[in-house]
Amino acid sequence: MLDKIVYAGTMSRSFEQASKDLRKLAEVEVPTKQVERVCQRIGNERVEERDEAVKAFQELPLTERKQTPAGVTAPDLAVVGCDGGRLQILERTGAAVEAEEAAAADEGRRGKHWREDKIGVLQTMQSTVADRDPCPEIPETFVDPTRILKLARELKKQAAPSEEAAKETSEPEASVEALAENPVVYEPPEVLEKRFVGSRVRWPAFGPILATMAWQWGFFGAARKAFVGDGSENNWTIWRNYFSSFVPILDFIHALSYVFAAAMAGRKFADGWSIYEQWIRWVWQGEVAQVIAALAQRQLELGTPQEQDGDTSPRQIVVQALTYLQNHQSQMKYAEYRQQGLPITSSHVESAVKQFNQRVKGTEKFWSEDGAEAILHLRADHLSAEEPLTEFWQTRQAQQTGQRPYRKAA
């Protein structure tokens, strides 16, 4: 019965809804507060198991960390990505409040309670390696004004200056649809299985968790390996520290948003659109250096940003795009990635963030740190393809002397 309570509490939108679902579907009466307590207790047990696994992984010799564990078959194509979601943390004790405020300052978050959770996705994929770029011509969707304007809105380019200009899309599947709905044939790698990781730890502690999961699944022994992410420095610090043997790939859609914004900055739409079409074709073909040169020339024309310039100033937009492309040029070899059968978007990661947000994010949802960590881990367990909780429940049941019965609903 515990497994049903945990499943309902993790996959429903709230503990209250989980209690109602259990009453209606399982004919079991479990009060809302009891659902919450059970989820936190089991989630804490799973977090303890995770932390023990991370500690054991970090104690391995470096050579063993890069090898495939005994009894595990390495996939042909392994892909790792991570990003941040949002939830509200409310701690009421003095020490907890201080820690909460320190975390808010560290994460640069706006709002009293909004904090960042960390979401990781590990995928095994299937694709074919070609002798040349299988799709050298950019799909028409990416040079369709109507669709690009929609993508630009979805990518929320008006983020705070301290954040990325294109941080989070409200429709993360849009990039997948964009690649599929056009006459130019481009087939992204097929996803076989997914594993998820969710946590409230700081980014430096999240890297070892993600690396441990990747090692357990044999990712470091894969024939082809890729790490896909947006431009967040947190992502690329994790790549450098734990996944440097993986091919680094900047999400194409985020690159597109910067190119589009810079092409339009200070120009009428018709003039800016023709510039965008040329630039995004260069990006698609991996010729980012040409876009960087064009942006540098544009910056000379506009001048450097002035103190009075706002975030939407053409000078600011152009210099942000130029810096972004310069910083990530080595991660934008898209023609090579397609030839090697690697993904070029982080849409699956952003979709995962949305799945976690559905459970933990809400203007009236407040979590303690322990409660958030527990539910994030359980959410990851239930979303993962290999169902890691199956073994957990079997092991736990063997260690228990009995279970507390629950009264069936009348």
CSV table of N, CA and C in Angstrom, one decimal, residues 47-178:
chain,number,residue,atom,x,y,z
A,47,VAL,N,16.7,9.5,-0.9
A,47,VAL,CA,17.8,10.5,-1.0
A,47,VAL,C,19.0,10.0,-0.3
A,48,GLU,N,18.8,9.3,0.9
A,48,GLU,CA,19.9,8.7,1.6
A,48,GLU,C,20.6,7.6,0.7
A,49,GLU,N,19.9,6.8,0.0
A,49,GLU,CA,20.5,5.8,-0.9
A,49,GLU,C,21.3,6.5,-2.0
A,50,ARG,N,20.7,7.6,-2.5
A,50,ARG,CA,21.4,8.4,-3.6
A,50,ARG,C,22.7,8.9,-3.0
A,51,ASP,N,22.7,9.5,-1.9
A,51,ASP,CA,23.9,10.1,-1.3
A,51,ASP,C,25.0,9.1,-1.0
A,52,GLU,N,24.5,7.9,-0.6
A,52,GLU,CA,25.5,6.8,-0.4
A,52,GLU,C,26.1,6.4,-1.7
A,53,ALA,N,25.3,6.3,-2.8
A,53,ALA,CA,25.8,6.0,-4.1
A,53,ALA,C,26.8,7.0,-4.6
A,54,VAL,N,26.5,8.3,-4.4
A,54,VAL,CA,27.4,9.4,-4.8
A,54,VAL,C,28.7,9.3,-4.1
A,55,LYS,N,28.6,9.1,-2.8
A,55,LYS,CA,29.9,9.0,-2.0
A,55,LYS,C,30.7,7.8,-2.5
A,56,ALA,N,30.1,6.7,-2.8
A,56,ALA,CA,30.9,5.5,-3.3
A,56,ALA,C,31.5,5.8,-4.6
A,57,PHE,N,30.8,6.5,-5.5
A,57,PHE,CA,31.3,6.8,-6.8
A,57,PHE,C,32.5,7.8,-6.7
A,58,GLN,N,32.4,8.8,-5.8
A,58,GLN,CA,33.5,9.7,-5.7
A,58,GLN,C,34.7,9.1,-5.1
A,59,GLU,N,34.5,8.0,-4.3
A,59,GLU,CA,35.7,7.3,-3.7
A,59,GLU,C,36.4,6.4,-4.7
A,60,LEU,N,35.8,6.1,-5.9
A,60,LEU,CA,36.4,5.3,-6.9
A,60,LEU,C,37.6,5.9,-7.5
A,61,PRO,N,38.6,5.2,-7.9
A,61,PRO,CA,39.7,5.8,-8.6
A,61,PRO,C,39.2,6.4,-9.9
A,62,LEU,N,39.9,7.5,-10.3
A,62,LEU,CA,39.4,8.2,-11.5
A,62,LEU,C,39.2,7.3,-12.7
A,63,THR,N,40.1,6.4,-12.9
A,63,THR,CA,40.0,5.5,-14.1
A,63,THR,C,38.7,4.7,-14.1
A,64,GLU,N,38.3,4.2,-12.9
A,64,GLU,CA,37.1,3.4,-12.7
A,64,GLU,C,35.9,4.2,-13.0
A,65,ARG,N,35.9,5.5,-12.6
A,65,ARG,CA,34.7,6.4,-12.8
A,65,ARG,C,34.4,6.5,-14.3
A,66,LYS,N,35.4,6.4,-15.2
A,66,LYS,CA,35.2,6.6,-16.6
A,66,LYS,C,35.0,5.2,-17.3
A,67,GLN,N,34.9,4.1,-16.5
A,67,GLN,CA,34.6,2.8,-17.1
A,67,GLN,C,33.2,2.4,-16.9
A,68,THR,N,32.8,1.3,-17.6
A,68,THR,CA,31.5,0.8,-17.4
A,68,THR,C,31.4,-0.2,-16.2
A,69,PRO,N,30.5,0.0,-15.3
A,69,PRO,CA,30.4,-0.9,-14.2
A,69,PRO,C,30.2,-2.4,-14.6
A,70,ALA,N,30.7,-3.3,-13.8
A,70,ALA,CA,30.5,-4.7,-14.1
A,70,ALA,C,29.0,-5.1,-14.2
A,71,GLY,N,28.6,-5.8,-15.2
A,71,GLY,CA,27.3,-6.2,-15.4
A,71,GLY,C,26.4,-5.2,-16.1
A,72,VAL,N,27.0,-4.1,-16.5
A,72,VAL,CA,26.2,-3.1,-17.2
A,72,VAL,C,26.7,-3.0,-18.7
A,73,THR,N,25.7,-2.9,-19.6
A,73,THR,CA,26.0,-2.8,-21.0
A,73,THR,C,26.0,-1.3,-21.4
A,74,ALA,N,27.1,-0.8,-21.9
A,74,ALA,CA,27.1,0.6,-22.3
A,74,ALA,C,26.2,0.8,-23.5
A,75,PRO,N,25.5,1.9,-23.6
A,75,PRO,CA,24.7,2.2,-24.8
A,75,PRO,C,25.5,2.6,-25.9
A,76,ASP,N,25.0,2.6,-27.1
A,76,ASP,CA,25.7,3.1,-28.3
A,76,ASP,C,25.8,4.6,-28.3
A,77,LEU,N,24.6,5.3,-28.0
A,77,LEU,CA,24.6,6.7,-27.9
A,77,LEU,C,24.0,7.1,-26.6
A,78,ALA,N,24.8,7.9,-25.8
A,78,ALA,CA,24.4,8.4,-24.5
A,78,ALA,C,24.3,9.9,-24.5
A,79,VAL,N,23.2,10.5,-24.0
A,79,VAL,CA,23.1,11.9,-24.0
A,79,VAL,C,22.7,12.4,-22.6
A,80,VAL,N,23.4,13.4,-22.2
A,80,VAL,CA,23.1,14.0,-20.8
A,80,VAL,C,22.8,15.5,-21.0
A,81,GLY,N,21.8,15.9,-20.2
A,81,GLY,CA,21.5,17.4,-20.2
A,81,GLY,C,21.0,17.7,-18.8
A,82,CYS,N,21.0,19.0,-18.5
A,82,CYS,CA,20.4,19.5,-17.2
A,82,CYS,C,20.0,20.9,-17.3
A,83,ASP,N,19.1,21.3,-16.4
A,83,ASP,CA,18.6,22.7,-16.4
A,83,ASP,C,18.0,23.0,-15.1
A,84,GLY,N,17.5,24.2,-14.9
A,84,GLY,CA,16.9,24.5,-13.6
A,84,GLY,C,15.4,24.8,-13.7
A,85,GLY,N,14.6,24.4,-12.7
A,85,GLY,CA,13.2,24.7,-12.7
A,85,GLY,C,12.9,25.7,-11.6
A,86,ARG,N,11.7,25.8,-11.1
A,86,ARG,CA,11.3,26.7,-10.1
A,86,ARG,C,10.3,26.1,-9.1
A,87,LEU,N,10.5,26.5,-7.9
A,87,LEU,CA,9.6,26.1,-6.8
A,87,LEU,C,9.7,27.1,-5.7
A,88,GLN,N,8.8,27.1,-4.7
A,88,GLN,CA,8.9,28.0,-3.6
A,88,GLN,C,9.3,27.3,-2.3
A,89,ILE,N,10.2,27.8,-1.6
A,89,ILE,CA,10.7,27.2,-0.3
A,89,ILE,C,10.3,28.2,0.8
A,90,LEU,N,9.7,27.6,1.8
A,90,LEU,CA,9.3,28.4,3.0
A,90,LEU,C,9.8,27.6,4.2
A,91,GLU,N,10.9,28.2,4.9
A,91,GLU,CA,11.4,27.6,6.1
A,91,GLU,C,11.0,28.6,7.3
A,92,ARG,N,10.7,28.1,8.4
A,92,ARG,CA,10.2,28.9,9.5
A,92,ARG,C,11.1,29.1,10.7
A,93,THR,N,12.1,28.3,10.8
A,93,THR,CA,13.1,28.4,11.9
A,93,THR,C,14.1,29.4,11.6
A,94,GLY,N,14.8,30.0,12.6
A,94,GLY,CA,15.7,31.1,12.4
A,94,GLY,C,16.9,30.6,11.5
A,95,ALA,N,17.5,29.5,11.8
A,95,ALA,CA,18.6,29.0,11.0
A,95,ALA,C,18.2,28.7,9.6
A,96,ALA,N,17.0,28.2,9.4
A,96,ALA,CA,16.6,27.8,8.1
A,96,ALA,C,16.3,29.1,7.3
A,97,VAL,N,15.8,30.1,7.9
A,97,VAL,CA,15.5,31.4,7.2
A,97,VAL,C,16.8,32.0,6.7
A,98,GLU,N,17.9,31.9,7.6
A,98,GLU,CA,19.2,32.4,7.1
A,98,GLU,C,19.7,31.6,5.9
A,99,ALA,N,19.6,30.3,6.0
A,99,ALA,CA,20.0,29.5,4.9
A,99,ALA,C,19.2,29.8,3.6
A,100,GLU,N,17.9,30.0,3.8
A,100,GLU,CA,17.0,30.3,2.7
A,100,GLU,C,17.4,31.6,2.0
A,101,GLU,N,17.7,32.6,2.8
A,101,GLU,CA,18.1,33.9,2.3
A,101,GLU,C,19.5,33.8,1.6
A,102,ALA,N,20.4,33.0,2.1
A,102,ALA,CA,21.7,32.8,1.5
A,102,ALA,C,21.5,32.1,0.2
A,103,ALA,N,20.7,31.1,0.1
A,103,ALA,CA,20.4,30.4,-1.1
A,103,ALA,C,19.8,31.3,-2.2
A,104,ALA,N,18.9,32.2,-1.8
A,104,ALA,CA,18.3,33.1,-2.7
A,104,ALA,C,19.3,34.1,-3.3
A,105,ALA,N,20.2,34.6,-2.4
A,105,ALA,CA,21.3,35.5,-2.9
A,105,ALA,C,22.2,34.7,-3.8
A,106,ASP,N,22.6,33.5,-3.5
A,106,ASP,CA,23.5,32.7,-4.3
A,106,ASP,C,22.9,32.4,-5.7
A,107,GLU,N,21.6,32.2,-5.8
A,107,GLU,CA,21.0,31.9,-7.0
A,107,GLU,C,20.5,33.1,-7.8
A,108,GLY,N,20.6,34.3,-7.2
A,108,GLY,CA,20.2,35.5,-7.8
A,108,GLY,C,18.7,35.5,-8.2
A,109,ARG,N,17.9,34.9,-7.3
A,109,ARG,CA,16.5,34.8,-7.6
A,109,ARG,C,15.7,36.0,-7.2
A,110,ARG,N,14.7,36.4,-8.0
A,110,ARG,CA,13.7,37.4,-7.6
A,110,ARG,C,12.6,36.8,-6.9
A,111,GLY,N,12.0,37.5,-5.9
A,111,GLY,CA,10.9,37.0,-5.1
A,111,GLY,C,11.4,36.4,-3.8
A,112,LYS,N,10.6,36.5,-2.8
A,112,LYS,CA,11.0,36.1,-1.5
A,112,LYS,C,11.2,34.6,-1.3
A,113,HIS,N,10.4,33.8,-2.0
A,113,HIS,CA,10.4,32.4,-1.7
A,113,HIS,C,10.8,31.6,-3.0
A,114,TRP,N,10.8,32.1,-4.1
A,114,TRP,CA,11.1,31.4,-5.3
A,114,TRP,C,12.6,30.9,-5.3
A,115,ARG,N,12.8,29.6,-5.6
A,115,ARG,CA,14.1,29.1,-5.6
A,115,ARG,C,14.3,28.2,-6.9
A,116,GLU,N,15.5,27.7,-7.1
A,116,GLU,CA,15.7,26.9,-8.3
A,116,GLU,C,16.0,25.4,-7.9
A,117,ASP,N,15.3,24.5,-8.6
A,117,ASP,CA,15.6,23.1,-8.4
A,117,ASP,C,16.4,22.7,-9.7
A,118,LYS,N,17.1,21.6,-9.6
A,118,LYS,CA,18.0,21.2,-10.6
A,118,LYS,C,17.5,19.9,-11.2
A,119,ILE,N,17.3,19.9,-12.5
A,119,ILE,CA,16.8,18.7,-13.2
A,119,ILE,C,17.8,18.2,-14.2
A,120,GLY,N,18.0,16.9,-14.1
A,120,GLY,CA,18.9,16.2,-15.1
A,120,GLY,C,18.2,15.1,-15.9
A,121,VAL,N,18.6,15.0,-17.1
A,121,VAL,CA,18.0,13.9,-18.0
A,121,VAL,C,19.1,13.1,-18.6
A,122,LEU,N,19.1,11.8,-18.5
A,122,LEU,CA,20.0,10.9,-19.1
A,122,LEU,C,19.3,10.0,-20.1
A,123,GLN,N,19.7,10.1,-21.3
A,123,GLN,CA,18.9,9.4,-22.4
A,123,GLN,C,19.8,8.4,-23.2
A,124,THR,N,19.3,7.3,-23.5
A,124,THR,CA,19.9,6.4,-24.5
A,124,THR,C,19.2,6.7,-25.8
A,125,MET,N,19.9,6.8,-26.9
A,125,MET,CA,19.3,7.1,-28.1
A,125,MET,C,19.8,6.2,-29.2
A,126,GLN,N,19.2,6.3,-30.3
A,126,GLN,CA,19.5,5.5,-31.5
A,126,GLN,C,19.6,6.3,-32.7
A,127,SER,N,20.6,6.3,-33.5
A,127,SER,CA,20.8,7.1,-34.7
A,127,SER,C,21.8,6.4,-35.6
A,128,THR,N,22.0,7.0,-36.8
A,128,THR,CA,22.9,6.5,-37.8
A,128,THR,C,24.0,7.5,-38.0
A,129,VAL,N,25.3,7.1,-38.1
A,129,VAL,CA,26.4,7.9,-38.4
A,129,VAL,C,26.5,8.0,-39.9
A,130,ALA,N,26.5,9.2,-40.5
A,130,ALA,CA,26.6,9.4,-42.0
A,130,ALA,C,28.0,9.8,-42.4
A,131,ASP,N,28.2,9.7,-43.7
A,131,ASP,CA,29.5,10.1,-44.2
A,131,ASP,C,29.6,11.6,-44.5
A,132,ARG,N,28.4,12.2,-44.4
A,132,ARG,CA,28.3,13.7,-44.6
A,132,ARG,C,27.1,14.2,-43.9
A,133,ASP,N,26.9,15.5,-43.8
A,133,ASP,CA,25.8,16.1,-43.1
A,133,ASP,C,24.5,15.6,-43.8
A,134,PRO,N,23.6,14.9,-43.2
A,134,PRO,CA,22.4,14.4,-43.8
A,134,PRO,C,21.3,15.5,-44.1
A,135,CYS,N,21.5,16.7,-43.5
A,135,CYS,CA,20.6,17.8,-43.8
A,135,CYS,C,21.3,19.1,-43.8
A,136,PRO,N,22.1,19.4,-44.9
A,136,PRO,CA,22.8,20.6,-45.0
A,136,PRO,C,22.0,21.9,-45.1
A,137,GLU,N,20.7,21.7,-45.7
A,137,GLU,CA,19.8,22.9,-45.9
A,137,GLU,C,19.0,23.0,-44.6
A,138,ILE,N,18.9,24.2,-44.1
A,138,ILE,CA,18.1,24.4,-42.9
A,138,ILE,C,16.6,24.2,-43.2
A,139,PRO,N,15.9,23.5,-42.2
A,139,PRO,CA,14.5,23.3,-42.4
A,139,PRO,C,13.7,24.6,-42.6
A,140,GLU,N,12.7,24.6,-43.4
A,140,GLU,CA,12.0,25.8,-43.7
A,140,GLU,C,11.3,26.5,-42.5
A,141,THR,N,11.0,25.7,-41.5
A,141,THR,CA,10.4,26.2,-40.3
A,141,THR,C,11.3,27.3,-39.7
A,142,PHE,N,12.6,27.1,-39.7
A,142,PHE,CA,13.5,28.1,-39.1
A,142,PHE,C,13.7,29.3,-39.9
A,143,VAL,N,13.1,29.4,-41.1
A,143,VAL,CA,13.1,30.6,-41.9
A,143,VAL,C,11.7,31.0,-42.3
A,144,ASP,N,10.8,30.6,-41.4
A,144,ASP,CA,9.4,31.0,-41.6
A,144,ASP,C,9.1,32.1,-40.6
A,145,PRO,N,8.8,33.3,-41.0
A,145,PRO,CA,8.6,34.4,-40.1
A,145,PRO,C,7.6,34.2,-39.0
A,146,THR,N,6.4,33.6,-39.4
A,146,THR,CA,5.4,33.3,-38.4
A,146,THR,C,5.8,32.4,-37.3
A,147,ARG,N,6.5,31.3,-37.7
A,147,ARG,CA,7.0,30.3,-36.7
A,147,ARG,C,8.1,30.9,-35.8
A,148,ILE,N,9.0,31.7,-36.4
A,148,ILE,CA,10.1,32.2,-35.7
A,148,ILE,C,9.6,33.2,-34.7
A,149,LEU,N,8.6,34.0,-35.0
A,149,LEU,CA,8.1,35.0,-34.1
A,149,LEU,C,7.4,34.3,-32.9
A,150,LYS,N,6.8,33.1,-33.2
A,150,LYS,CA,6.2,32.4,-32.1
A,150,LYS,C,7.3,31.8,-31.2
A,151,LEU,N,8.3,31.2,-31.8
A,151,LEU,CA,9.4,30.7,-31.0
A,151,LEU,C,10.1,31.8,-30.2
A,152,ALA,N,10.2,33.0,-30.7
A,152,ALA,CA,10.8,34.1,-30.0
A,152,ALA,C,10.0,34.4,-28.8
A,153,ARG,N,8.7,34.4,-28.9
A,153,ARG,CA,7.8,34.7,-27.8
A,153,ARG,C,7.9,33.6,-26.7
A,154,GLU,N,8.0,32.4,-27.2
A,154,GLU,CA,8.0,31.2,-26.2
A,154,GLU,C,9.3,31.3,-25.4
A,155,LEU,N,10.4,31.7,-26.1
A,155,LEU,CA,11.7,31.7,-25.4
A,155,LEU,C,11.9,32.9,-24.4
A,156,LYS,N,10.9,33.7,-24.3
A,156,LYS,CA,10.9,34.8,-23.3
A,156,LYS,C,12.2,35.6,-23.3
A,157,LYS,N,12.5,36.2,-24.4
A,157,LYS,CA,13.7,36.9,-24.5
A,157,LYS,C,13.9,38.1,-23.6
A,158,GLN,N,12.8,38.5,-23.0
A,158,GLN,CA,12.8,39.7,-22.1
A,158,GLN,C,13.1,39.3,-20.6
A,159,ALA,N,14.0,38.3,-20.4
A,159,ALA,CA,14.5,37.9,-19.1
A,159,ALA,C,15.3,39.0,-18.5
A,160,ALA,N,15.5,38.9,-17.2
A,160,ALA,CA,16.4,39.8,-16.5
A,160,ALA,C,17.8,39.8,-17.0
A,161,PRO,N,18.5,40.9,-17.0
A,161,PRO,CA,19.9,40.9,-17.6
A,161,PRO,C,20.8,39.9,-16.9
A,162,SER,N,20.6,39.5,-15.7
A,162,SER,CA,21.4,38.6,-15.0
A,162,SER,C,21.2,37.2,-15.4
A,163,GLU,N,20.1,36.9,-16.2
A,163,GLU,CA,19.8,35.6,-16.7
A,163,GLU,C,20.0,35.6,-18.2
A,164,GLU,N,19.8,34.4,-18.8
A,164,GLU,CA,19.9,34.3,-20.2
A,164,GLU,C,18.8,35.1,-20.9
A,165,ALA,N,19.1,35.5,-22.1
A,165,ALA,CA,18.1,36.2,-22.9
A,165,ALA,C,17.0,35.2,-23.3
A,166,ALA,N,17.3,34.0,-23.4
A,166,ALA,CA,16.3,33.0,-23.8
A,166,ALA,C,16.4,31.8,-22.8
A,167,LYS,N,15.8,31.9,-21.7
A,167,LYS,CA,16.0,31.0,-20.6
A,167,LYS,C,15.0,29.8,-20.7
A,168,GLU,N,13.7,30.0,-20.8
A,168,GLU,CA,12.8,28.9,-20.6
A,168,GLU,C,11.7,29.0,-21.6
A,169,THR,N,11.3,28.0,-22.3
A,169,THR,CA,10.2,28.0,-23.2
A,169,THR,C,9.0,27.4,-22.6
A,170,SER,N,7.8,28.0,-22.8
A,170,SER,CA,6.6,27.5,-22.3
A,170,SER,C,6.1,26.3,-23.1
A,171,GLU,N,6.7,26.1,-24.2
A,171,GLU,CA,6.3,24.9,-25.1
A,171,GLU,C,7.6,24.2,-25.5
A,172,PRO,N,8.3,23.5,-24.6
A,172,PRO,CA,9.6,22.9,-25.0
A,172,PRO,C,9.6,22.0,-26.2
A,173,GLU,N,8.4,21.4,-26.5
A,173,GLU,CA,8.3,20.5,-27.6
A,173,GLU,C,8.3,21.2,-28.9
A,174,ALA,N,8.3,22.5,-28.9
A,174,ALA,CA,8.2,23.3,-30.2
A,174,ALA,C,9.4,23.0,-31.1
A,175,SER,N,10.6,22.9,-30.5
A,175,SER,CA,11.8,22.7,-31.4
A,175,SER,C,11.7,21.3,-32.0
A,176,VAL,N,11.2,20.3,-31.3
A,176,VAL,CA,11.0,19.0,-32.0
A,176,VAL,C,10.0,19.0,-33.1
A,177,GLU,N,8.9,19.7,-32.9
A,177,GLU,CA,7.9,19.9,-33.9
A,177,GLU,C,8.5,20.7,-35.1
A,178,ALA,N,9.3,21.7,-34.8
A,178,ALA,CA,9.9,22.5,-35.9
A,178,ALA,C,10.8,21.6,-36.8
